[in-house]
């Protein structure tokens, strides 16, 4: 188990280095998929390795000659990694048009990178409309054609079905891990869970699934730890890997993370695709996400309902919302999530996360105070 | 008070009355038994007019509130309720108003900024943020929302896909309006509106083209003020009347070689939205430096293809215009357009408004300065500001940057021997 976790940490500590090594051995192409929701199965079926792009852990420098500071860390981080030539190993990049920075990132990529394959995938924002699915099916078909042309292969329906099954299998294993954590919150630290999911976004799914399949029985055999601290749900942290240090801080101060609906978390693996008619299945999986899509229309506050239900189902005493600074899908929704939790009497805390975290002292004080409040309420 | 340097166009003085009329229509909608729509982004307005639905436009509301100095309080209300200061300033202003209204405290506000709540909302993804704001309003007012998806296109095949998708969405919008009003869509009225849209677009385009004259008869601030008729008043006879008057005045200036800025020495491009609360002050500042901003992406683009408008095919005309203008606005396209503007409008420099909270056109500005600069030789200057939030504006910084930039342009002109 330790070896498997160590392997995952190696990937997470330096994903670019790991991928360069992987490419040298496997001699296969790698396509970067900017977060969120790019249907990686299509890339997998083409024979390339799809990797969900990350923010980078170094201070952002060169990117600020190309993109202003008041954009989210993931947009600036990806530009910075490109300009520092740390993503040169990528053979291509797919960017989903889901929000403002992602809509305009392709332009910067076009003028500042030389990826042989660049594709923008427009993902609709209102799944209720009759026009949404036919468009998305056509859009995913376009990705399939362009990728097939680039890779010099045919992407058959059968190959797509196989890829969907691989991904569904991977998702099932991650769901099993998360169910295990719900029953036994101490089974892995929140930072370790993040490393498991994030490494799964970088590694080939087959290999990661093998590591998970070995890891799970050992974790399932562990006796539940008696953690007495306030039970917590972590929300959102859209697109980006949650900061390890913040996750550690929450737990070091006594918080017990029991579940999450973060992107590098449940959102990545909760919804399976139906492989019968594969492109349609992928379109349906996007349009009907099990966890309400934060970039799509949600006029009845299904996100709030979901978060509330998650808190209640887990007997959580509080919710910590991790808001990526400048993230508009979360920032413009957050007051309504907070309102829903407040009405239900569930305490919540919002932490604004920046790429370079400079306010550790504040975070510590605020989290401490929040947890004290929860302990007193108990 | 110091005498103004800029020669203001008489026609632009009509905008206040026209704008007040538009807002009055919204204010009195309910007593006239009409539905009210709030719009976010350059939604197709003609179908709303065709169905006699007054609409409140988010961006215009933000500008109106800012002009009446009421934005500060509204923003603070929004901040106190959890909306980050870094979010879209138009959204924060309108959220603040919604929150006060829902608390029953709206009577404290300047009556000029109080308008009916929406019966439904409509938005377009030309700015992704607007979709989120529309969603938020639908959620908080418990009203239906319609959004237009707007993929970008780069190649012809992609354009056809986008055109087909947008047409399908326009048809859905028509059905939506029929559902909202309980009436069949009035295609006859729609065709009449598009006659006016075509005429207004033609007249406005002619005015814009005349700014190629040296000296330019207009400043970009005149162009910004004159956007009202092609946005909120589009389709109305008043919009045609306005642009007829504007064109007559502009032609007269060109014939007499009267520039908007006396002693126009430097001709500039403005990228991005206006800084609405500094329109007058910046035009005077630039005039004092003998500079005139003669064109902007923001004033150049809207309805710039009037030849595509066929009033007998009103819905398809809107589709074609949106696909040609809004869906083509990629960075590569922008660069090509701005490169052409440098030559066509005899530009000496580029002013890039890097807007803190209104961000659709921010990403790529560095590359535009670099690439267009290399292609044309003209230098660029970035100005940090915001369309409606003075928290992100500093007179000292902006003025000193402009002064330094003019020195650069002066040196360049001297080197080029002009």
PDB file of C-alpha atoms in Angstrom, chain A residues 163-276:
ATOM      1  CA  UNK A 163     -12.326   3.560 -23.454  1.00  0.00           C
ATOM      2  CA  UNK A 164     -15.598   4.464 -21.766  1.00  0.00           C
ATOM      3  CA  UNK A 165     -15.531   1.105 -19.980  1.00  0.00           C
ATOM      4  CA  UNK A 166     -11.964   1.714 -18.804  1.00  0.00           C
ATOM      5  CA  UNK A 167     -12.957   5.134 -17.489  1.00  0.00           C
ATOM      6  CA  UNK A 168     -16.167   3.877 -15.894  1.00  0.00           C
ATOM      7  CA  UNK A 169     -14.126   1.185 -14.166  1.00  0.00           C
ATOM      8  CA  UNK A 170     -11.677   3.779 -12.882  1.00  0.00           C
ATOM      9  CA  UNK A 171     -14.482   5.988 -11.645  1.00  0.00           C
ATOM     10  CA  UNK A 172     -16.056   3.045  -9.825  1.00  0.00           C
ATOM     11  CA  UNK A 173     -12.815   2.414  -7.949  1.00  0.00           C
ATOM     12  CA  UNK A 174     -12.543   6.041  -6.886  1.00  0.00           C
ATOM     13  CA  UNK A 175     -16.166   5.980  -5.747  1.00  0.00           C
ATOM     14  CA  UNK A 176     -15.377   2.896  -3.691  1.00  0.00           C
ATOM     15  CA  UNK A 177     -12.487   4.757  -2.087  1.00  0.00           C
ATOM     16  CA  UNK A 178     -14.684   7.716  -1.265  1.00  0.00           C
ATOM     17  CA  UNK A 179     -17.389   5.461   0.232  1.00  0.00           C
ATOM     18  CA  UNK A 180     -14.685   3.917   2.360  1.00  0.00           C
ATOM     19  CA  UNK A 181     -13.655   7.374   3.562  1.00  0.00           C
ATOM     20  CA  UNK A 182     -17.279   8.210   4.426  1.00  0.00           C
ATOM     21  CA  UNK A 183     -17.436   5.206   6.731  1.00  0.00           C
ATOM     22  CA  UNK A 184     -13.918   5.610   8.058  1.00  0.00           C
ATOM     23  CA  UNK A 185     -12.841   9.215   7.738  1.00  0.00           C
ATOM     24  CA  UNK A 186      -9.362   8.518   9.046  1.00  0.00           C
ATOM     25  CA  UNK A 187      -8.569   5.919   6.398  1.00  0.00           C
ATOM     26  CA  UNK A 188      -6.623   8.468   4.366  1.00  0.00           C
ATOM     27  CA  UNK A 189      -5.889  12.108   5.083  1.00  0.00           C
ATOM     28  CA  UNK A 190      -7.595  14.668   2.884  1.00  0.00           C
ATOM     29  CA  UNK A 191      -4.239  15.490   1.310  1.00  0.00           C
ATOM     30  CA  UNK A 192      -3.687  11.815   0.505  1.00  0.00           C
ATOM     31  CA  UNK A 193      -7.152  11.555  -1.064  1.00  0.00           C
ATOM     32  CA  UNK A 194      -6.304  14.560  -3.190  1.00  0.00           C
ATOM     33  CA  UNK A 195      -3.063  12.907  -4.293  1.00  0.00           C
ATOM     34  CA  UNK A 196      -4.960   9.744  -5.220  1.00  0.00           C
ATOM     35  CA  UNK A 197      -7.477  11.605  -7.384  1.00  0.00           C
ATOM     36  CA  UNK A 198      -4.954  14.032  -8.898  1.00  0.00           C
ATOM     37  CA  UNK A 199      -2.522  11.250  -9.800  1.00  0.00           C
ATOM     38  CA  UNK A 200      -5.466   9.538 -11.479  1.00  0.00           C
ATOM     39  CA  UNK A 201      -5.943  12.621 -13.643  1.00  0.00           C
ATOM     40  CA  UNK A 202      -2.347  12.343 -14.854  1.00  0.00           C
ATOM     41  CA  UNK A 203      -1.556   8.622 -15.038  1.00  0.00           C
ATOM     42  CA  UNK A 204      -3.041   6.238 -17.580  1.00  0.00           C
ATOM     43  CA  UNK A 205      -6.336   5.034 -16.169  1.00  0.00           C
ATOM     44  CA  UNK A 206      -5.385   1.369 -16.556  1.00  0.00           C
ATOM     45  CA  UNK A 207      -2.276   1.762 -14.413  1.00  0.00           C
ATOM     46  CA  UNK A 208      -3.983   3.926 -11.834  1.00  0.00           C
ATOM     47  CA  UNK A 209      -6.875   1.477 -11.631  1.00  0.00           C
ATOM     48  CA  UNK A 210      -4.397  -1.312 -10.869  1.00  0.00           C
ATOM     49  CA  UNK A 211      -2.864   0.725  -8.057  1.00  0.00           C
ATOM     50  CA  UNK A 212      -6.328   1.483  -6.680  1.00  0.00           C
ATOM     51  CA  UNK A 213      -7.436  -2.139  -6.950  1.00  0.00           C
ATOM     52  CA  UNK A 214      -4.427  -3.155  -4.836  1.00  0.00           C
ATOM     53  CA  UNK A 215      -4.844  -0.278  -2.397  1.00  0.00           C
ATOM     54  CA  UNK A 216      -8.543  -0.660  -1.682  1.00  0.00           C
ATOM     55  CA  UNK A 217      -8.601  -4.084   0.058  1.00  0.00           C
ATOM     56  CA  UNK A 218      -5.794  -2.961   2.362  1.00  0.00           C
ATOM     57  CA  UNK A 219      -7.628   0.230   3.229  1.00  0.00           C
ATOM     58  CA  UNK A 220     -10.894  -1.627   3.676  1.00  0.00           C
ATOM     59  CA  UNK A 221      -9.187  -3.920   6.163  1.00  0.00           C
ATOM     60  CA  UNK A 222      -8.157  -0.989   8.340  1.00  0.00           C
ATOM     61  CA  UNK A 223     -10.029  -0.529  11.586  1.00  0.00           C
ATOM     62  CA  UNK A 224     -11.961   2.722  11.740  1.00  0.00           C
ATOM     63  CA  UNK A 225     -10.008   5.427  13.499  1.00  0.00           C
ATOM     64  CA  UNK A 226     -11.849   7.187  16.288  1.00  0.00           C
ATOM     65  CA  UNK A 227     -11.593  10.735  15.071  1.00  0.00           C
ATOM     66  CA  UNK A 228     -13.440  13.075  17.364  1.00  0.00           C
ATOM     67  CA  UNK A 229     -13.190  16.362  15.616  1.00  0.00           C
ATOM     68  CA  UNK A 230     -15.978  18.162  13.758  1.00  0.00           C
ATOM     69  CA  UNK A 231     -17.073  16.349  10.606  1.00  0.00           C
ATOM     70  CA  UNK A 232     -16.605  18.490   7.513  1.00  0.00           C
ATOM     71  CA  UNK A 233     -17.554  18.625   3.833  1.00  0.00           C
ATOM     72  CA  UNK A 234     -15.203  20.386   1.417  1.00  0.00           C
ATOM     73  CA  UNK A 235     -16.904  22.184  -1.468  1.00  0.00           C
ATOM     74  CA  UNK A 236     -15.838  23.277  -4.945  1.00  0.00           C
ATOM     75  CA  UNK A 237     -12.162  24.295  -5.334  1.00  0.00           C
ATOM     76  CA  UNK A 238     -13.086  24.232  -9.026  1.00  0.00           C
ATOM     77  CA  UNK A 239     -10.517  23.261 -11.671  1.00  0.00           C
ATOM     78  CA  UNK A 240      -7.480  23.353  -9.409  1.00  0.00           C
ATOM     79  CA  UNK A 241      -5.761  20.822  -7.188  1.00  0.00           C
ATOM     80  CA  UNK A 242      -6.658  21.794  -3.616  1.00  0.00           C
ATOM     81  CA  UNK A 243      -3.601  23.060  -1.792  1.00  0.00           C
ATOM     82  CA  UNK A 244      -2.074  20.236   0.274  1.00  0.00           C
ATOM     83  CA  UNK A 245      -1.090  22.683   2.973  1.00  0.00           C
ATOM     84  CA  UNK A 246      -4.652  23.898   3.426  1.00  0.00           C
ATOM     85  CA  UNK A 247      -6.010  20.364   3.615  1.00  0.00           C
ATOM     86  CA  UNK A 248      -3.324  19.473   6.191  1.00  0.00           C
ATOM     87  CA  UNK A 249      -4.073  22.623   8.156  1.00  0.00           C
ATOM     88  CA  UNK A 250      -7.779  21.793   8.396  1.00  0.00           C
ATOM     89  CA  UNK A 251      -7.004  18.327   9.719  1.00  0.00           C
ATOM     90  CA  UNK A 252      -4.090  19.376  11.955  1.00  0.00           C
ATOM     91  CA  UNK A 253      -6.479  21.786  13.657  1.00  0.00           C
ATOM     92  CA  UNK A 254      -8.851  18.930  14.316  1.00  0.00           C
ATOM     93  CA  UNK A 255     -11.258  18.969  11.389  1.00  0.00           C
ATOM     94  CA  UNK A 256     -12.374  15.578  10.050  1.00  0.00           C
ATOM     95  CA  UNK A 257     -13.004  15.667   6.296  1.00  0.00           C
ATOM     96  CA  UNK A 258     -15.668  13.088   5.508  1.00  0.00           C
ATOM     97  CA  UNK A 259     -16.579  13.938   1.920  1.00  0.00           C
ATOM     98  CA  UNK A 260     -16.209  16.520  -0.783  1.00  0.00           C
ATOM     99  CA  UNK A 261     -17.686  17.769  -4.030  1.00  0.00           C
ATOM    100  CA  UNK A 262     -14.469  19.256  -5.331  1.00  0.00           C
ATOM    101  CA  UNK A 263     -13.336  18.883  -8.943  1.00  0.00           C
ATOM    102  CA  UNK A 264     -10.211  17.007  -7.857  1.00  0.00           C
ATOM    103  CA  UNK A 265     -12.615  14.942  -5.835  1.00  0.00           C
ATOM    104  CA  UNK A 266     -16.098  13.579  -6.349  1.00  0.00           C
ATOM    105  CA  UNK A 267     -16.905  15.739  -9.382  1.00  0.00           C
ATOM    106  CA  UNK A 268     -14.218  13.936 -11.384  1.00  0.00           C
ATOM    107  CA  UNK A 269     -15.650  10.453 -10.949  1.00  0.00           C
ATOM    108  CA  UNK A 270     -19.298  10.568  -9.938  1.00  0.00           C
ATOM    109  CA  UNK A 271     -20.865  10.399 -13.400  1.00  0.00           C
ATOM    110  CA  UNK A 272     -20.386   7.397 -15.676  1.00  0.00           C
ATOM    111  CA  UNK A 273     -20.990   7.398 -19.410  1.00  0.00           C
ATOM    112  CA  UNK A 274     -23.213   4.938 -21.226  1.00  0.00           C
ATOM    113  CA  UNK A 275     -21.107   3.194 -23.837  1.00  0.00           C
ATOM    114  CA  UNK A 276     -23.921   1.828 -26.008  1.00  0.00           C
TER     115      UNK A 276
END
